[in-house]
XYZ file of C-alpha atoms in Angstrom:
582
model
C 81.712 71.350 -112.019
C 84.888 71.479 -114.000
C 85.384 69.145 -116.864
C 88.404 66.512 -117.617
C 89.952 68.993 -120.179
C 90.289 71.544 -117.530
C 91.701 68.805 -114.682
C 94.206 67.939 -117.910
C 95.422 71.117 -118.349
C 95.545 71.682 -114.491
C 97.943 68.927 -114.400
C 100.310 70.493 -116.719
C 100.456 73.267 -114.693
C 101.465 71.999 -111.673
C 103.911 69.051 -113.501
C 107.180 68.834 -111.483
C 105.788 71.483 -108.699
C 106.605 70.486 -105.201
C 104.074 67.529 -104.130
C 101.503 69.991 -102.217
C 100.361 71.468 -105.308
C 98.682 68.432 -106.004
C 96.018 69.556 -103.316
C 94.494 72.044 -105.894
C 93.172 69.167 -107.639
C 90.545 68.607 -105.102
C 87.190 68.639 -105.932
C 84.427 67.113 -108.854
C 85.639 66.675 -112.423
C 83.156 65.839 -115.264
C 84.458 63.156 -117.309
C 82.328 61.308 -120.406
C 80.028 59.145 -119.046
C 80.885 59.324 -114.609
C 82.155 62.466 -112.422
C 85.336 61.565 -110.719
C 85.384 63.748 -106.847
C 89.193 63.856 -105.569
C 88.301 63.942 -101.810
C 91.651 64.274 -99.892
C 95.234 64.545 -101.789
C 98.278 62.666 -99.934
C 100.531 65.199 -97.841
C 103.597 63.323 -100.119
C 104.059 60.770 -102.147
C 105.175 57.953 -98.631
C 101.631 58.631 -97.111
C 98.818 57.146 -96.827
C 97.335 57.794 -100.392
C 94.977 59.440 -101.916
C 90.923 59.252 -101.499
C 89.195 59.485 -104.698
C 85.486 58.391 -105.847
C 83.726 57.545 -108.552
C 79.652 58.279 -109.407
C 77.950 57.193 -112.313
C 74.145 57.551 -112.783
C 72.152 55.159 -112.334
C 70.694 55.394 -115.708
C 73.809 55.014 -117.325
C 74.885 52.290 -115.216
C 71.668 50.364 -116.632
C 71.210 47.802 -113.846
C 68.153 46.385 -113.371
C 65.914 47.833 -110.863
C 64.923 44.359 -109.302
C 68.364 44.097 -108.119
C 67.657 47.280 -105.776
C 64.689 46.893 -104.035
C 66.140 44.424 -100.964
C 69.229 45.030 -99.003
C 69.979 41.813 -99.066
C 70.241 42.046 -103.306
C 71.342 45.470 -102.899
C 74.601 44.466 -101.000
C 75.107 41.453 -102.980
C 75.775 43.349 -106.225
C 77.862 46.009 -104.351
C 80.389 43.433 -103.226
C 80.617 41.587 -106.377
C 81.102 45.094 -108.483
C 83.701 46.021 -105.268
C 85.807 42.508 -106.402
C 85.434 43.070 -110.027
C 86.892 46.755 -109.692
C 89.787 45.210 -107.571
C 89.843 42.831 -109.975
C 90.272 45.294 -112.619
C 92.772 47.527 -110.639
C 95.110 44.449 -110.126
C 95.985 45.173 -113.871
C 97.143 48.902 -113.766
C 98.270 48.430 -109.988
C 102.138 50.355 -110.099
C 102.302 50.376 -113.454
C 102.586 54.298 -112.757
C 105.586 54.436 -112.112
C 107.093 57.029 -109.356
C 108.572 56.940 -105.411
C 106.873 55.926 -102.397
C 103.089 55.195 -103.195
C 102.883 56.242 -106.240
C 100.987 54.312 -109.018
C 98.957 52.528 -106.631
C 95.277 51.921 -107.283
C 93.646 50.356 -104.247
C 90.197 49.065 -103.263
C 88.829 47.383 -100.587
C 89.441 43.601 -101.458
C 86.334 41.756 -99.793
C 87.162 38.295 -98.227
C 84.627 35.439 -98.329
C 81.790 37.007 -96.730
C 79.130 39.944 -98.281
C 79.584 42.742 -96.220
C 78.107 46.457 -96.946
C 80.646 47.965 -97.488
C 81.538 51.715 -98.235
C 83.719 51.196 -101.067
C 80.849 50.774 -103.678
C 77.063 52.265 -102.895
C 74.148 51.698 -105.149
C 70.708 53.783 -105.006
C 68.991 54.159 -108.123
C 70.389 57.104 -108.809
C 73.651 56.411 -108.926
C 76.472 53.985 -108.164
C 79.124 55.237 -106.373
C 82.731 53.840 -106.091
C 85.350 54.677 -103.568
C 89.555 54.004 -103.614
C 92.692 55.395 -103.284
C 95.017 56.618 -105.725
C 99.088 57.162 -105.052
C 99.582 60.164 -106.687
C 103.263 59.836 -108.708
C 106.304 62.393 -107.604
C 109.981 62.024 -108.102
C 111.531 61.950 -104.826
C 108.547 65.212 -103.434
C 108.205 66.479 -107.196
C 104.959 66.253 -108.819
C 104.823 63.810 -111.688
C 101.995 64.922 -113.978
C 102.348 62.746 -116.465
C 101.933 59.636 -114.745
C 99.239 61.185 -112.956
C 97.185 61.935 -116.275
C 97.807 57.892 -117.213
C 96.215 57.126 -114.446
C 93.147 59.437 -114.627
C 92.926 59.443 -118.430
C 93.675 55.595 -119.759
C 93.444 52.977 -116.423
C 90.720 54.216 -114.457
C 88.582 54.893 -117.366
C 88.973 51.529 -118.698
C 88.378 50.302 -115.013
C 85.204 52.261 -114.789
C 83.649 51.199 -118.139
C 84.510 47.132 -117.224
C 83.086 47.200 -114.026
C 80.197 49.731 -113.642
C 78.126 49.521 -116.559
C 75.770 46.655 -116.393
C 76.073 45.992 -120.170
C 80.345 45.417 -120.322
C 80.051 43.028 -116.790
C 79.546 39.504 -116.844
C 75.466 39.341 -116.601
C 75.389 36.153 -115.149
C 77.605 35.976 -112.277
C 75.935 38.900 -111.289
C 72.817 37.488 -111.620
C 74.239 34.760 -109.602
C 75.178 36.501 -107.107
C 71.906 38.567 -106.438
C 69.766 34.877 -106.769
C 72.146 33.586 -103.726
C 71.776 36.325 -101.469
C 68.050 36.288 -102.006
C 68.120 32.380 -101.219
C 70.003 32.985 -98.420
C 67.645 35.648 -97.032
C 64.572 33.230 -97.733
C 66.824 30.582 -95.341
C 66.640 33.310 -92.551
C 62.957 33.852 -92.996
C 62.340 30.626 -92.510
C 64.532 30.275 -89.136
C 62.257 32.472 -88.141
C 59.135 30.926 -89.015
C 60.074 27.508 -87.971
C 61.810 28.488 -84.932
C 65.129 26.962 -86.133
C 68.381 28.627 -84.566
C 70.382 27.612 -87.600
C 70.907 25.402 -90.705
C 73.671 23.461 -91.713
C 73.011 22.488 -96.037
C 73.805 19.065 -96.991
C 77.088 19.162 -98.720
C 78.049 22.241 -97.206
C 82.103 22.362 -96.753
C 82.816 23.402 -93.064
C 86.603 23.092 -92.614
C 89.174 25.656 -93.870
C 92.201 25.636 -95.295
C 94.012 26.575 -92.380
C 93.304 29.243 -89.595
C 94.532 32.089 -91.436
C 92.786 31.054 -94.184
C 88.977 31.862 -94.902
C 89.296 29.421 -97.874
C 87.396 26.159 -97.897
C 89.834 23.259 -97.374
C 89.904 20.692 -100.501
C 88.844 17.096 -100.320
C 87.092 17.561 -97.069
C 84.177 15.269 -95.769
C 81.399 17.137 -96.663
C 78.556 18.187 -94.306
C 75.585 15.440 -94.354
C 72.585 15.844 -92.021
C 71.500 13.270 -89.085
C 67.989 11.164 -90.602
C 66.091 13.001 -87.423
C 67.310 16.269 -88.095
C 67.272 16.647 -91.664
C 64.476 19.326 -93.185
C 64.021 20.638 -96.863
C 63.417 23.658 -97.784
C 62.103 25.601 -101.197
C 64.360 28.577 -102.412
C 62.883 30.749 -105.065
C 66.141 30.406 -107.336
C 68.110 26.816 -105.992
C 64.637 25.425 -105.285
C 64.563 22.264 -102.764
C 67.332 22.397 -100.209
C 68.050 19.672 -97.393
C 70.218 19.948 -93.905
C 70.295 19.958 -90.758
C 67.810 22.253 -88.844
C 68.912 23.136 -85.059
C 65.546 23.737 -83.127
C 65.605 26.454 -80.559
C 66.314 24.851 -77.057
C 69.670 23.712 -75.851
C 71.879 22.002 -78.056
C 75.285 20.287 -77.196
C 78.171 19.281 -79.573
C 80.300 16.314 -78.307
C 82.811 14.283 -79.970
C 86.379 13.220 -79.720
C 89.303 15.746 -80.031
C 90.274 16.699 -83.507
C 86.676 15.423 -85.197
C 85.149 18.577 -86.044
C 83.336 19.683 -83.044
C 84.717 23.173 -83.035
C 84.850 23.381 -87.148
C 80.831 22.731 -86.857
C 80.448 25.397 -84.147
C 83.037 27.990 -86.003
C 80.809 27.695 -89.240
C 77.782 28.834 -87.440
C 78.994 31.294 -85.695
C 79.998 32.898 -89.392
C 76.856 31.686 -90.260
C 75.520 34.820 -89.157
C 77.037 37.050 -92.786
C 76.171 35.617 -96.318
C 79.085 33.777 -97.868
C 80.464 33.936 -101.602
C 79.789 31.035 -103.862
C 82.697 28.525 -103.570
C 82.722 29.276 -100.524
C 81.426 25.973 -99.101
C 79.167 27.451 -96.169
C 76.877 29.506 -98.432
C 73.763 27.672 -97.136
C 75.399 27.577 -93.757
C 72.650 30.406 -92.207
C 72.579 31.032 -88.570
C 70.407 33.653 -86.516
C 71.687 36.875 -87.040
C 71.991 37.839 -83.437
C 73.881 35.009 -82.766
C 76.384 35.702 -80.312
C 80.031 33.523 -79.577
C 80.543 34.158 -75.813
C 84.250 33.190 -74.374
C 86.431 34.355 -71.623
C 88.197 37.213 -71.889
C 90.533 38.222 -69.207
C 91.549 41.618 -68.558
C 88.559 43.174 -70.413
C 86.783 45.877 -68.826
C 83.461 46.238 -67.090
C 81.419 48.646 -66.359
C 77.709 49.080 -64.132
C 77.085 45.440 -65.280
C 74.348 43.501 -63.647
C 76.620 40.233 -63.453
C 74.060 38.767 -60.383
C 72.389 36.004 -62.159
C 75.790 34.459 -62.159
C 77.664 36.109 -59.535
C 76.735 37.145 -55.916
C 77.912 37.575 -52.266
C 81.386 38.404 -53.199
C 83.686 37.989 -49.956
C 84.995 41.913 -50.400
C 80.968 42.922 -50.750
C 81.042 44.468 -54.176
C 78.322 45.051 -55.372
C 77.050 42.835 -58.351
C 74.282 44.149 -59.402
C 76.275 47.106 -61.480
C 79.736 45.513 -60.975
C 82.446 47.324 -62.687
C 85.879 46.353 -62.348
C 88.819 47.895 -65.011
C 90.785 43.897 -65.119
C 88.108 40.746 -65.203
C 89.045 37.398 -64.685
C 88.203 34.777 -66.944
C 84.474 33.975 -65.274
C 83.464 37.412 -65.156
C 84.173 38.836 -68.455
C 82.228 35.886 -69.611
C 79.537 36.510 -67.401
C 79.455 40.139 -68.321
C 79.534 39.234 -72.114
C 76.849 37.315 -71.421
C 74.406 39.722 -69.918
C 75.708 42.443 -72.361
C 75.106 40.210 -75.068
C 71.264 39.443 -73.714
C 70.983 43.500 -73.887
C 71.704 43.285 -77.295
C 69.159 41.564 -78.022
C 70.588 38.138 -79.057
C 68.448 35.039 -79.330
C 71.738 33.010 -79.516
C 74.457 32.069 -77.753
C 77.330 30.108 -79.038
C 79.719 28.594 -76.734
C 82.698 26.466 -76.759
C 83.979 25.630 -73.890
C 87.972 25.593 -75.214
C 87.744 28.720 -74.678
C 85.624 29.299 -71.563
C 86.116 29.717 -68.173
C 85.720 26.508 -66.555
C 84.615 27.562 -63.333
C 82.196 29.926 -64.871
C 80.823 26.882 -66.954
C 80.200 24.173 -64.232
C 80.904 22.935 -61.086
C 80.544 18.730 -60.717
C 79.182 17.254 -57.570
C 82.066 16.478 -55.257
C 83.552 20.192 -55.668
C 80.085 21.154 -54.458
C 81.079 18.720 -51.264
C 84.006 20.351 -50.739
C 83.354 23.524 -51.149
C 79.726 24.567 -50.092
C 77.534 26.599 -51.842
C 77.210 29.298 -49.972
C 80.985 29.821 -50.149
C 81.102 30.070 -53.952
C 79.720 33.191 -55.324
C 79.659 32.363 -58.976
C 75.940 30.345 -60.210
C 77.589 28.400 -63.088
C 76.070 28.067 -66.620
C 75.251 25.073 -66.465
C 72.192 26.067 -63.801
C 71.367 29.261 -65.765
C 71.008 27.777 -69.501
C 67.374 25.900 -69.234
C 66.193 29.060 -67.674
C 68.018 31.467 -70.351
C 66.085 29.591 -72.908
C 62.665 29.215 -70.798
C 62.127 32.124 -69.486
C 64.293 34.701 -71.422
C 64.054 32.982 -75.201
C 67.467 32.555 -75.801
C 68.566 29.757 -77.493
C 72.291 27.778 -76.587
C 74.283 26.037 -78.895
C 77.573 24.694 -76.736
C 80.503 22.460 -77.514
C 81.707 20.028 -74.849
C 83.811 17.745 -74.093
C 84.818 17.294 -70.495
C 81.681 16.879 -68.440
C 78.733 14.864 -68.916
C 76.504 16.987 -66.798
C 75.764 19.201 -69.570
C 73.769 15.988 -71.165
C 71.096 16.627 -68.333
C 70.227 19.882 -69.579
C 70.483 19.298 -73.067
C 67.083 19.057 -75.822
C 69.332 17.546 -78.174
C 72.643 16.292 -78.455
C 74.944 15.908 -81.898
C 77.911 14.126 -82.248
C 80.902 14.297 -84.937
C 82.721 11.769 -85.525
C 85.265 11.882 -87.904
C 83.796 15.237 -89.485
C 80.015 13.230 -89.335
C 77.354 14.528 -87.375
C 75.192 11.732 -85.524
C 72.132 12.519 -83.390
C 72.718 10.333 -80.362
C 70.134 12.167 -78.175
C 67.942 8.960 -77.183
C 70.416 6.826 -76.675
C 72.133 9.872 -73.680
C 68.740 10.388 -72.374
C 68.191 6.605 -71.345
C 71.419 6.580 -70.341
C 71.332 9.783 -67.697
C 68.102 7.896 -66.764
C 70.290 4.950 -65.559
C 72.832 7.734 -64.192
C 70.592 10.308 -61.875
C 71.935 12.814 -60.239
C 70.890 15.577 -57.140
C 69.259 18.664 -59.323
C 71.277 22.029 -59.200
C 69.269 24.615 -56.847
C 70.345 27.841 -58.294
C 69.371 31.248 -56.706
C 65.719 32.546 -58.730
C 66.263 33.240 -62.361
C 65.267 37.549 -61.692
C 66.670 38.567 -65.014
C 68.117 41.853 -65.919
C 68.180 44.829 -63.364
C 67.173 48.411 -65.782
C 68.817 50.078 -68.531
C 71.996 51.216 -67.957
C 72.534 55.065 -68.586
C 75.828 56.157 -70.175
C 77.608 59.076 -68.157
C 78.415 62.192 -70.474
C 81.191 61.535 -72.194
C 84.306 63.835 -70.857
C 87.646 64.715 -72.465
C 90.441 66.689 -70.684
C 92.541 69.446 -72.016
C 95.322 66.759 -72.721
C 92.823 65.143 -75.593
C 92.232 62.230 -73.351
C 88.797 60.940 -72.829
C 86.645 59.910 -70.204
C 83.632 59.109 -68.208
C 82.692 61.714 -65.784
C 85.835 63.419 -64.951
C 88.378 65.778 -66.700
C 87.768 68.894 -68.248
C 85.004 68.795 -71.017
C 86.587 70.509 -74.343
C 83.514 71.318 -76.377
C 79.715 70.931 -75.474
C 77.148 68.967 -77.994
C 76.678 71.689 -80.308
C 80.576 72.635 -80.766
C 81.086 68.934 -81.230
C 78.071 68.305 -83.636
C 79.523 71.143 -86.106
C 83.113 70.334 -85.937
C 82.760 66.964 -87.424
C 84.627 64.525 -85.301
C 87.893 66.380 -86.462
C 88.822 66.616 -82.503
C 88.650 63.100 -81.780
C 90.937 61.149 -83.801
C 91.378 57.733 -85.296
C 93.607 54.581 -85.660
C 92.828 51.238 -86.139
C 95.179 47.761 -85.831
C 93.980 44.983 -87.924
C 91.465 42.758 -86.431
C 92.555 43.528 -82.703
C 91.722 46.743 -81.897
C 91.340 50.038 -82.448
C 91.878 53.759 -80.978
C 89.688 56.534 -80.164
C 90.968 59.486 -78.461
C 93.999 57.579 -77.406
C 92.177 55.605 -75.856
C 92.466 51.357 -76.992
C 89.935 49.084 -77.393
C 90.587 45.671 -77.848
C 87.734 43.842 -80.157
C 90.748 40.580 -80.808
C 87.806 38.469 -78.925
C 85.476 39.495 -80.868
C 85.148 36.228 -82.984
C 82.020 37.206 -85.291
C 84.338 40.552 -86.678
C 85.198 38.588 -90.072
C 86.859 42.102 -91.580
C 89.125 44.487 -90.889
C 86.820 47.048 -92.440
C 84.594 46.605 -89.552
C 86.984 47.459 -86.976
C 87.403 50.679 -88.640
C 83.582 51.041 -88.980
C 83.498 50.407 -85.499
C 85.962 53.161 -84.525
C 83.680 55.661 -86.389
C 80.305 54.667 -84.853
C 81.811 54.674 -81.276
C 82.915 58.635 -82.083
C 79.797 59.146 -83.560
C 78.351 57.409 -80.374
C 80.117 59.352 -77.708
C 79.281 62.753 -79.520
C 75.879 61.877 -79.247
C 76.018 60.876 -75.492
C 77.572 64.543 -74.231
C 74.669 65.054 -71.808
C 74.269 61.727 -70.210
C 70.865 60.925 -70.231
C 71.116 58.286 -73.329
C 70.653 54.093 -72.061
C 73.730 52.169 -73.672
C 70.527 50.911 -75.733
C 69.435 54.241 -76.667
C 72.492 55.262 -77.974
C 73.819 52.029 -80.095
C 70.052 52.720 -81.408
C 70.995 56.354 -82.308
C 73.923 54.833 -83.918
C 72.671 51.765 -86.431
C 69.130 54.369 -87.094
C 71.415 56.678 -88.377
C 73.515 54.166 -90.324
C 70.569 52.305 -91.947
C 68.915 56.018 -93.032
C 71.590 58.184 -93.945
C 74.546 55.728 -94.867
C 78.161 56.335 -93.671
C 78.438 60.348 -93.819
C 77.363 61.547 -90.870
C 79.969 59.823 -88.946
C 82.916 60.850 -91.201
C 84.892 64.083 -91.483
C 84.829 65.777 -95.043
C 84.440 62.691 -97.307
C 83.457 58.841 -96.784
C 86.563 57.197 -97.269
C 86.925 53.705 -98.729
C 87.636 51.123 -96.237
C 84.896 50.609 -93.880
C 82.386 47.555 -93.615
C 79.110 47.239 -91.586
C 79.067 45.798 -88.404
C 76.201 44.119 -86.738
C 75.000 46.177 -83.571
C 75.917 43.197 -81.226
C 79.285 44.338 -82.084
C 78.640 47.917 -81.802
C 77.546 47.059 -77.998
C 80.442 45.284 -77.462
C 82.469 48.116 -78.141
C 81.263 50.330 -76.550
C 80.993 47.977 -73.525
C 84.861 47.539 -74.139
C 85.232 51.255 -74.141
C 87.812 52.300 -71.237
C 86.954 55.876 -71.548
């Protein structure tokens, strides 16, 4: 390894050098107290910038080994060192100056929930911090000097502030690690208890707007119905009281505009660990939780959509239905079933934004139109069965149809941002208010695992499933690492993988942008591993989070882990790949 003095005097060398020659700089440098690694140097100074890390040892970092031994602590104190280095490059951001990119310092800039996250690792070994530099030019010229500025007086001040346990702020990080462990203990005891979810007394539910993740000042805060209410012991906060939703059926109602949805929204992001301030941070909801909704247009493919749709008037077949453009009903009855192989224990639904007809289907429709000449079983017959005889828990938000009270265990009510059991009172009145039973066709579950076709890509670059021309076999693919299939993401709506699109905008649980990328480089790493068609889409999204939780992020990146990618939960990485055109 070379040392600092040597990368110094490299940059002389190559000061006002056309822009390329900054690639010789690649590589580990030794500097007092951390090695900084140069992974991947710009093309020129309007790209996208540099990738650069960071390791110091973990000795030298000094933090305590307590804060180490659970994931949940772990990844805590990774995302608050990841916004105190942001924090810290906010001060030296451009002040190199130069054309195009150059001067910039960038980090991943973490929103209001803890993600893992690849920008800042901790073993105890070492801690390891990952950004992007703009490397300085005039016009394509290499500018040296505000290079060496960069390297030699901000980062290291950057480094020394946020990395070493004895210059941070000891408390808030302490904080930090106490709430994450609190909120863990919350999910250990939805567990226990056989709670879906808990809502914290106090907790802050609305935001400040929707594109804000910000809690929304002078709300009404979040106060538990009498019947509902439990307390709980946390090892740091200690006694905690809220509402705790049983496993069952349970039904939001309410009047437009009172907070129906806001409740339903804050569970569903109940399933990530929240910042202090944050207002939900004792909002905890199961982790599989999944938010189902229509989504037209989506994709399908060998889906067993039969315990909601049958005897289709063309004959196609149900069982493994594929189809390339759903309508509203199926997709949701596909994301349903997909979601059950996925193994959640929770669905979240709101019916705004679900198919009605997919949903229910009142008495006098039935009149008119008999049931044997609608195919489609709605929800409403399926959900005391999903929860009876599958385990899986409902949690729905309605406001147009009273036959969901029939089939409900309990029923909540906001009014004016309140929540209000009113579950006795419905029940005696649906006693006054019978109505015929639904018959639906025998609850038969799931039909078996699906198998994923080897994956196939033509000598254009396109992919696909079972046709084309295949370009490499398993072992070419394995060693060339992933160079061949390639990359770009959009936001929080989609990404690409070998020009192919997939849209994840309905994915309402992806909180990050840094996910979607993650997602993009678990579905390569997924369809590498699936080259000889034997894998179950189970099997494979196994593969996939196995390898993630024992090796980390490298073996699904090219020559370096770049900064910029945040864990998913597998639900999501089966809806991807279930979205997955190719």
């Amino acid at each position: 390894m070379k040392s600092s003095n040597e990368l110094r005097a490299s940059l002389r060398m190559i000061d006002h050098k056309s822009y390329p020659a900054y690639k010789s700089l690649a590589g580990a440098w030794q500097f007092a107290g951390y090695t900084l690694v140069i992974d991947h140097v710009q093309g020129d100074p309007f790209a996208s910038p540099s990738s650069v890390h960071v390791e110091v040892s973990g000795q030298a970092a000094g933090f305590p080994a307590a804060y180490l031994e659970r994931d949940c602590s772990r990844v805590a104190l990774q995302d608050y060192l990841t916004r105190l280095l942001a924090g810290q490059f906010g001060q030296y951001n451009f002040k190199a100056k130069g054309s195009g990119k150059s001067g910039l310092l960038s980090i991943s800039r973490p929103g209001q929930e803890v993600l893992e996250r690849s920008a800042c690792e901790m073993t105890g070994q070492k801690v390891t911090a990952r950004f992007q530099i703009g490397f300085p030019a005039f016009g394509r010229t290499i500018n040296a000097g505000e290079l060496e500025k960069i390297l030699f007086e901000f980062l290291p001040r950057c480094v020394e502030n946020s990395l070493y346990y004895r210059n941070i702020n000891q408390r808030e990080a302490e904080r930090a690690v106490f709430l994450a462990e609190d909120q863990e203990e919350i999910r250990n005891q939805l567990r226990e208890r056989g709670w879906v979810a808990f809502v914290a007394n106090g907790a802050v539910l609305p935001r400040v707007s929707g594109v804000s993740e910000l809690p929304m000042k002078d709300s009404v805060p979040f106060s538990s119905p009498a019947s509902m209410e439990r307390t709980l012991t946390l090892p740091h906060r200690g006694e905690l009281s809220g509402m705790a939703v049983e496993a069952g059926v349970t039904l939001i109602v309410g009047g437009g505009y009172h907070g129906k949805s806001t409740l339903l929204e804050a569970m569903q992001a109940g399933v990530y660990n929240h910042v202090a301030g944050d207002g939900r941070e004792y909002v905890i909801t199961d982790e599989t939780a999944v938010k189902l909704r229509a989504e037209d247009g989506r994709s399908i493919r060998n889906v067993d959509i039969s315990l909601f749709i049958n005897d289709l008037p063309n004959h196609k077949d149900t069982v493994r239905f594929t189809t390339a453009d759903a309508s509203g009903s199926t997709s949701q009855a596909a994301g349903l079933v997909e979601s059950m192989e996925a193994g959640s224990g929770l669905f979240l639904i709101d019916e705004d934004t679900s198919a009605t007809n997919f949903m229910v289907r009142d008495e006098f429709m039935q009149q008119v139109i008999s049931r044997d000449k609608e195919p489609i079983t709605p929800f409403i017959e399926r959900v005391r069965d999903l929860y009876e005889k599958a385990g899986i828990s409902t949690i729905m938000v309605a406001g147009s149809s009273g036959a969901f009270f029939y089939i409900a265990d309990r029923i909540l009510q906001m009014d004016c941002y309140r929540a209000k059991d009113i579950t006795e009172r419905v029940k005696a009145m649906c006693k006054d208010r019978p109505v015929n039973p639904p018959m639906p066709r025998p609850f038969n579950g799931l039909c078996g695992q699906r198998v994923l076709p080897a994956y196939v890509r033509s000598a254009s670059g396109h992919g696909g499933r079972g046709r084309g021309m295949r370009e490499r076999d398993s072992r070419e693919a394995a060693g060339s690492r992933h160079e061949h299939m390639k990359i770009k993401t959009f936001g929080l709506e989609s990404f690409s993988l070998d020009k192919e699109s997939i849209s994840v905008r309905y994915l309402e649980q992806l909180t990050d942008t840094e996910q979607t990328a993650a997602l993009a480089y678990l579905l390569r790493f997924c369809l590498e591993q699936t080259l000889d068609g034997k894998r179950t889409v189970s099997q494979a999204v196994r593969l996939v989070y196995d390898t993630l939780n024992k090796k980390g992020w490298e073996p699904f990146c090219s020559s370096y882990v770049p900064c910029g990618l945040a864990r998913p939960r597998i639900q999501e990485v089966y809806a991807c790949l279930n979205r997955f055109r190719g």
